[in-house]
Amino acid sequence: DDFDATRANWRQGWIHLEDEPLQFLAEQLNRHGTGKTYIASELTHVTVTGSFQIAQPWQTLQLLAELHGWQLEQSGNTRYLRP
């Protein structure tokens, strides 16, 4: 993958997305954060737009879950996002 300055600002710990699949955000959280994030298959193609903190995966996913009425669960360092 090539670095894309319009989508990531790694030095400040943020990723900027515009109409990207939720699965892409999960992959970035997994790659650059701690732990592992799993997205339910029903949500993988939902698109998200915004700026998200890579170092704060729980808070990032919790905000999305609250906004959309989804369920977020954590077991150890593993997070699960479901409808």
mmCIF file of C-alpha atoms in Angstrom:
data_model
loop_
_atom_site.group_PDB
_atom_site.id
_atom_site.type_symbol
_atom_site.label_atom_id
_atom_site.label_comp_id
_atom_site.label_asym_id
_atom_site.label_seq_id
_atom_site.Cartn_x
_atom_site.Cartn_y
_atom_site.Cartn_z
ATOM 1 C CA ASP A 1 0.000 0.000 0.000
ATOM 2 C CA ASP A 2 1.248 3.466 -0.866
ATOM 3 C CA PHE A 3 1.010 6.226 1.696
ATOM 4 C CA ASP A 4 -1.897 8.551 0.996
ATOM 5 C CA ALA A 5 -1.612 11.879 2.830
ATOM 6 C CA THR A 6 -5.274 12.662 2.187
ATOM 7 C CA ARG A 7 -6.356 9.611 4.186
ATOM 8 C CA ALA A 8 -3.806 9.401 6.972
ATOM 9 C CA ASN A 9 -1.866 11.675 9.255
ATOM 10 C CA TRP A 10 0.169 9.036 11.096
ATOM 11 C CA ARG A 11 2.390 11.497 12.918
ATOM 12 C CA GLN A 12 -0.584 12.865 14.797
ATOM 13 C CA GLY A 13 -2.352 9.513 15.140
ATOM 14 C CA TRP A 14 -5.364 10.297 12.959
ATOM 15 C CA ILE A 15 -6.854 8.727 9.868
ATOM 16 C CA HIS A 16 -9.115 10.810 7.624
ATOM 17 C CA LEU A 17 -11.723 8.898 5.613
ATOM 18 C CA GLU A 18 -14.330 9.939 3.088
ATOM 19 C CA ASP A 19 -16.978 7.387 2.104
ATOM 20 C CA GLU A 20 -14.704 4.437 2.935
ATOM 21 C CA PRO A 21 -16.068 1.023 3.922
ATOM 22 C CA LEU A 22 -16.179 0.413 7.671
ATOM 23 C CA GLN A 23 -14.023 -2.648 7.026
ATOM 24 C CA PHE A 24 -11.232 -0.352 5.781
ATOM 25 C CA LEU A 25 -11.343 1.576 9.063
ATOM 26 C CA ALA A 26 -11.164 -1.716 10.991
ATOM 27 C CA GLU A 27 -8.144 -2.783 8.943
ATOM 28 C CA GLN A 28 -6.383 0.502 9.724
ATOM 29 C CA LEU A 29 -7.174 0.204 13.430
ATOM 30 C CA ASN A 30 -5.804 -3.343 13.372
ATOM 31 C CA ARG A 31 -2.675 -2.315 11.496
ATOM 32 C CA HIS A 32 -1.777 0.755 13.518
ATOM 33 C CA GLY A 33 -3.497 0.296 16.875
ATOM 34 C CA THR A 34 -3.477 -2.289 19.612
ATOM 35 C CA GLY A 35 -5.651 -5.369 19.627
ATOM 36 C CA LYS A 36 -7.911 -6.651 16.882
ATOM 37 C CA THR A 37 -11.215 -5.318 15.551
ATOM 38 C CA TYR A 38 -13.816 -7.522 13.887
ATOM 39 C CA ILE A 39 -16.759 -6.074 11.970
ATOM 40 C CA ALA A 40 -19.934 -8.112 11.439
ATOM 41 C CA SER A 41 -20.420 -9.021 7.791
ATOM 42 C CA GLU A 42 -23.617 -6.942 7.675
ATOM 43 C CA LEU A 43 -21.585 -3.805 8.444
ATOM 44 C CA THR A 44 -18.419 -4.282 6.400
ATOM 45 C CA HIS A 45 -19.688 -2.262 3.431
ATOM 46 C CA VAL A 46 -21.249 0.564 5.450
ATOM 47 C CA THR A 47 -19.310 3.691 4.521
ATOM 48 C CA VAL A 48 -17.848 6.148 7.007
ATOM 49 C CA THR A 49 -16.610 9.698 6.683
ATOM 50 C CA GLY A 50 -14.640 11.544 9.316
ATOM 51 C CA SER A 51 -11.399 11.785 11.234
ATOM 52 C CA PHE A 52 -10.637 8.911 13.566
ATOM 53 C CA GLN A 53 -7.918 8.378 16.165
ATOM 54 C CA ILE A 54 -5.981 5.234 15.375
ATOM 55 C CA ALA A 55 -4.519 4.996 18.882
ATOM 56 C CA GLN A 56 -8.033 5.067 20.394
ATOM 57 C CA PRO A 57 -9.807 2.154 18.651
ATOM 58 C CA TRP A 58 -12.335 1.519 21.441
ATOM 59 C CA GLN A 59 -13.396 5.172 21.586
ATOM 60 C CA THR A 60 -13.550 5.424 17.799
ATOM 61 C CA LEU A 61 -15.747 2.339 17.482
ATOM 62 C CA GLN A 62 -17.852 3.280 20.506
ATOM 63 C CA LEU A 63 -18.707 6.621 18.911
ATOM 64 C CA LEU A 64 -19.748 4.920 15.653
ATOM 65 C CA ALA A 65 -21.769 2.320 17.583
ATOM 66 C CA GLU A 66 -23.630 5.006 19.521
ATOM 67 C CA LEU A 67 -24.343 7.054 16.394
ATOM 68 C CA HIS A 68 -25.725 4.086 14.458
ATOM 69 C CA GLY A 69 -27.271 1.975 17.220
ATOM 70 C CA TRP A 70 -24.743 -0.831 16.797
ATOM 71 C CA GLN A 71 -23.332 -3.082 19.518
ATOM 72 C CA LEU A 72 -19.681 -2.946 20.495
ATOM 73 C CA GLU A 73 -18.198 -5.664 22.667
ATOM 74 C CA GLN A 74 -14.671 -6.246 23.871
ATOM 75 C CA SER A 75 -12.950 -9.366 25.109
ATOM 76 C CA GLY A 76 -9.356 -8.700 26.117
ATOM 77 C CA ASN A 77 -7.794 -6.775 23.229
ATOM 78 C CA THR A 78 -10.402 -7.977 20.728
ATOM 79 C CA ARG A 79 -13.315 -5.742 19.717
ATOM 80 C CA TYR A 80 -16.498 -6.858 17.950
ATOM 81 C CA LEU A 81 -18.851 -4.420 16.183
ATOM 82 C CA ARG A 82 -22.308 -5.780 15.346
ATOM 83 C CA PRO A 83 -25.622 -4.355 14.151
#
